[in-house]
């Protein structure tokens, strides 16, 4: 166990259902192993239902409801994927606001798979080089991003990956960027 993220609080935002379980659990474990403190933030209190593709997985306890928190409470943000998860999150204005705050303050953000749908709604992808699940590439390009098909992409503290198979690289870069802290250039896409 390292102490790279000692004292760092990391918000993991997930909808009540539809989160790709491994895209929550592997980054969560990486934050913990680096000495950080992950917290699950959702739209409602209680638990969220994880999924293994289309099959129900485990449930996870919600630490905070998005209306109770601010980006000031955290050092970084992680957005797991799953098709339904970001589709639900992007319809909640409190989530959209919360996500946008991280970019405005230059705090590290990591998003995998379908999670960038929420980022499009927060209008923070314009001018960013990033990746995602391939079916989002047109949406991301239309929102002003430079979409590339790569395992992991880092753009001024902003980390993206395509799929569960990219998790080892995603987790490594995510921990590295969170460890570096605020990236002033991060706020350029949130204006």
Short mmCIF file of C-alpha atoms in Angstrom, two decimals:
data_model
loop_
_atom_site.label_atom_id
_atom_site.label_comp_id
_atom_site.label_asym_id
_atom_site.label_seq_id
_atom_site.Cartn_x
_atom_site.Cartn_y
_atom_site.Cartn_z
CA UNK A 1 0.00 0.00 0.00
CA UNK A 2 1.32 3.42 -0.92
CA UNK A 3 0.45 6.78 0.56
CA UNK A 4 0.32 8.64 -2.77
CA UNK A 5 -3.22 9.81 -2.03
CA UNK A 6 -2.97 10.10 1.75
CA UNK A 7 -5.54 12.59 3.00
CA UNK A 8 -7.23 12.89 -0.40
CA UNK A 9 -11.00 12.49 -0.61
CA UNK A 10 -12.34 11.21 -3.92
CA UNK A 11 -16.00 11.40 -4.94
CA UNK A 12 -17.34 8.49 -6.99
CA UNK A 13 -20.64 9.55 -8.54
CA UNK A 14 -23.09 6.83 -9.55
CA UNK A 15 -26.80 6.62 -10.26
CA UNK A 16 -29.04 4.37 -8.15
CA UNK A 17 -28.75 1.70 -10.85
CA UNK A 18 -26.89 0.95 -14.04
CA UNK A 19 -23.25 1.38 -12.94
CA UNK A 20 -20.82 -1.10 -14.48
CA UNK A 21 -19.67 -2.71 -11.23
CA UNK A 22 -16.02 -3.32 -12.10
CA UNK A 23 -15.69 0.31 -13.24
CA UNK A 24 -16.67 1.30 -9.70
CA UNK A 25 -14.85 -1.35 -7.67
CA UNK A 26 -11.44 -1.35 -9.40
CA UNK A 27 -10.88 2.44 -9.29
CA UNK A 28 -12.26 2.46 -5.72
CA UNK A 29 -9.71 -0.18 -4.72
CA UNK A 30 -6.92 1.75 -6.48
CA UNK A 31 -7.79 4.91 -4.50
CA UNK A 32 -7.84 2.97 -1.23
CA UNK A 33 -4.56 1.17 -1.98
CA UNK A 34 -2.94 4.55 -2.64
CA UNK A 35 -4.10 5.80 0.77
CA UNK A 36 -7.05 7.88 -0.45
CA UNK A 37 -10.59 8.00 0.89
CA UNK A 38 -13.27 7.18 -1.69
CA UNK A 39 -16.89 8.17 -1.06
CA UNK A 40 -19.93 7.09 -3.04
CA UNK A 41 -22.15 10.01 -4.02
CA UNK A 42 -25.54 9.39 -5.64
CA UNK A 43 -28.86 11.00 -6.42
CA UNK A 44 -30.69 9.21 -3.58
CA UNK A 45 -29.65 7.84 -0.18
CA UNK A 46 -29.48 4.11 0.51
CA UNK A 47 -27.68 1.87 -1.94
CA UNK A 48 -26.86 1.71 -5.63
CA UNK A 49 -27.25 -1.42 -7.74
CA UNK A 50 -24.12 -2.45 -9.63
CA UNK A 51 -24.33 -4.34 -12.92
CA UNK A 52 -22.10 -6.82 -14.70
CA UNK A 53 -23.01 -5.73 -18.22
CA UNK A 54 -26.80 -6.33 -18.21
CA UNK A 55 -26.95 -8.62 -15.17
CA UNK A 56 -27.47 -7.31 -11.64
CA UNK A 57 -24.35 -7.40 -9.51
CA UNK A 58 -23.80 -6.25 -5.94
CA UNK A 59 -25.28 -3.29 -4.09
CA UNK A 60 -23.12 -0.55 -2.58
CA UNK A 61 -23.97 1.88 0.24
CA UNK A 62 -24.27 5.55 -0.65
CA UNK A 63 -22.10 7.79 1.53
CA UNK A 64 -23.57 11.13 0.47
CA UNK A 65 -26.39 12.50 -1.67
CA UNK A 66 -25.26 14.96 -4.33
CA UNK A 67 -27.43 17.75 -2.87
CA UNK A 68 -25.42 17.48 0.38
CA UNK A 69 -21.96 17.95 -1.15
CA UNK A 70 -19.79 20.38 -3.05
CA UNK A 71 -16.61 19.93 -5.04
CA UNK A 72 -14.93 21.76 -2.14
CA UNK A 73 -15.46 18.58 -0.09
CA UNK A 74 -13.27 16.50 -2.43
CA UNK A 75 -9.88 16.46 -4.11
CA UNK A 76 -11.01 14.57 -7.22
CA UNK A 77 -13.95 13.02 -9.03
CA UNK A 78 -14.37 9.56 -10.57
CA UNK A 79 -17.23 8.71 -12.92
CA UNK A 80 -17.75 4.98 -13.53
CA UNK A 81 -19.54 3.88 -16.69
CA UNK A 82 -22.32 1.51 -17.58
CA UNK A 83 -24.91 2.54 -20.16
CA UNK A 84 -27.79 3.46 -17.82
CA UNK A 85 -25.64 5.11 -15.11
CA UNK A 86 -24.49 8.24 -17.00
CA UNK A 87 -27.79 8.43 -18.86
CA UNK A 88 -29.57 8.80 -15.49
CA UNK A 89 -26.91 11.12 -14.05
CA UNK A 90 -26.99 13.58 -16.94
CA UNK A 91 -30.68 14.26 -16.32
CA UNK A 92 -30.03 15.42 -12.74
CA UNK A 93 -29.06 19.10 -12.62
CA UNK A 94 -27.42 18.71 -9.19
CA UNK A 95 -25.07 16.06 -10.61
CA UNK A 96 -24.34 18.20 -13.67
CA UNK A 97 -23.51 21.17 -11.43
CA UNK A 98 -21.33 19.03 -9.14
CA UNK A 99 -19.36 17.60 -12.09
CA UNK A 100 -18.87 21.03 -13.64
CA UNK A 101 -17.44 22.40 -10.38
CA UNK A 102 -14.49 19.99 -10.53
CA UNK A 103 -13.50 21.27 -13.96
CA UNK A 104 -13.98 24.91 -12.97
CA UNK A 105 -11.63 24.41 -10.01
CA UNK A 106 -9.02 22.40 -11.93
CA UNK A 107 -9.48 19.28 -9.83
CA UNK A 108 -8.66 15.87 -11.33
CA UNK A 109 -11.52 14.02 -13.00
CA UNK A 110 -11.51 10.43 -14.27
CA UNK A 111 -14.28 8.98 -16.48
CA UNK A 112 -14.53 5.58 -18.13
CA UNK A 113 -16.69 3.93 -20.77
CA UNK A 114 -20.10 5.68 -21.12
CA UNK A 115 -19.43 8.15 -18.26
CA UNK A 116 -18.57 11.03 -20.64
CA UNK A 117 -22.29 11.40 -21.41
CA UNK A 118 -22.54 13.19 -18.06
CA UNK A 119 -19.56 15.36 -19.01
CA UNK A 120 -21.25 16.38 -22.26
CA UNK A 121 -24.27 17.56 -20.29
CA UNK A 122 -21.95 19.55 -17.97
CA UNK A 123 -20.44 21.17 -21.11
CA UNK A 124 -16.85 20.43 -20.09
CA UNK A 125 -15.50 18.39 -23.02
CA UNK A 126 -15.04 21.19 -25.56
CA UNK A 127 -11.40 21.36 -26.66
CA UNK A 128 -10.48 18.20 -24.72
CA UNK A 129 -8.58 15.21 -26.09
CA UNK A 130 -10.33 12.13 -24.71
CA UNK A 131 -11.65 8.63 -25.25
CA UNK A 132 -14.75 6.65 -24.27
CA UNK A 133 -16.78 3.62 -25.25
CA UNK A 134 -16.74 3.86 -29.09
CA UNK A 135 -20.49 4.52 -29.45
CA UNK A 136 -20.03 7.91 -27.75
CA UNK A 137 -17.46 9.24 -30.21
CA UNK A 138 -19.99 11.16 -32.36
CA UNK A 139 -21.65 12.68 -29.27
CA UNK A 140 -18.25 13.75 -27.92
CA UNK A 141 -17.09 15.21 -31.25
CA UNK A 142 -20.38 17.09 -31.59
CA UNK A 143 -19.77 18.51 -28.09
CA UNK A 144 -16.34 19.78 -29.19
CA UNK A 145 -14.01 17.03 -27.95
CA UNK A 146 -11.18 15.44 -29.90
CA UNK A 147 -12.10 11.75 -29.60
CA UNK A 148 -9.34 9.13 -29.95
CA UNK A 149 -9.39 5.34 -29.71
CA UNK A 150 -6.72 4.78 -27.04
CA UNK A 151 -6.53 2.74 -23.83
CA UNK A 152 -6.14 5.79 -21.61
CA UNK A 153 -5.96 9.51 -22.39
CA UNK A 154 -4.80 12.24 -20.02
CA UNK A 155 -5.53 15.92 -20.71
CA UNK A 156 -4.49 18.30 -17.91
CA UNK A 157 -5.67 16.17 -15.00
CA UNK A 158 -8.61 14.71 -16.94
CA UNK A 159 -8.34 10.91 -17.43
CA UNK A 160 -10.53 8.85 -19.76
CA UNK A 161 -10.62 5.22 -20.86
CA UNK A 162 -12.81 3.12 -23.14
CA UNK A 163 -13.88 -0.05 -21.34
CA UNK A 164 -13.32 -2.49 -18.45
CA UNK A 165 -10.32 -4.00 -20.25
CA UNK A 166 -8.58 -0.61 -19.90
CA UNK A 167 -8.98 -0.50 -16.11
CA UNK A 168 -5.33 -1.24 -15.19
CA UNK A 169 -4.07 1.73 -17.24
CA UNK A 170 -7.04 3.88 -16.19
CA UNK A 171 -6.47 3.23 -12.48
CA UNK A 172 -2.73 3.94 -12.73
CA UNK A 173 -3.23 7.28 -14.49
CA UNK A 174 -6.16 8.22 -12.27
CA UNK A 175 -4.07 7.75 -9.12
CA UNK A 176 -1.16 9.65 -10.69
CA UNK A 177 -3.32 12.64 -11.66
CA UNK A 178 -5.14 12.75 -8.31
CA UNK A 179 -1.74 12.64 -6.62
CA UNK A 180 -0.59 15.65 -8.66
CA UNK A 181 -3.57 17.67 -7.46
CA UNK A 182 -5.07 20.76 -9.10
CA UNK A 183 -4.30 21.29 -12.77
CA UNK A 184 -4.86 24.94 -13.68
CA UNK A 185 -5.40 24.07 -17.37
CA UNK A 186 -8.31 21.83 -16.34
CA UNK A 187 -10.63 24.81 -15.98
CA UNK A 188 -10.29 25.89 -19.60
CA UNK A 189 -13.15 23.65 -20.77
CA UNK A 190 -15.61 24.83 -18.13
CA UNK A 191 -15.86 28.47 -19.15
#
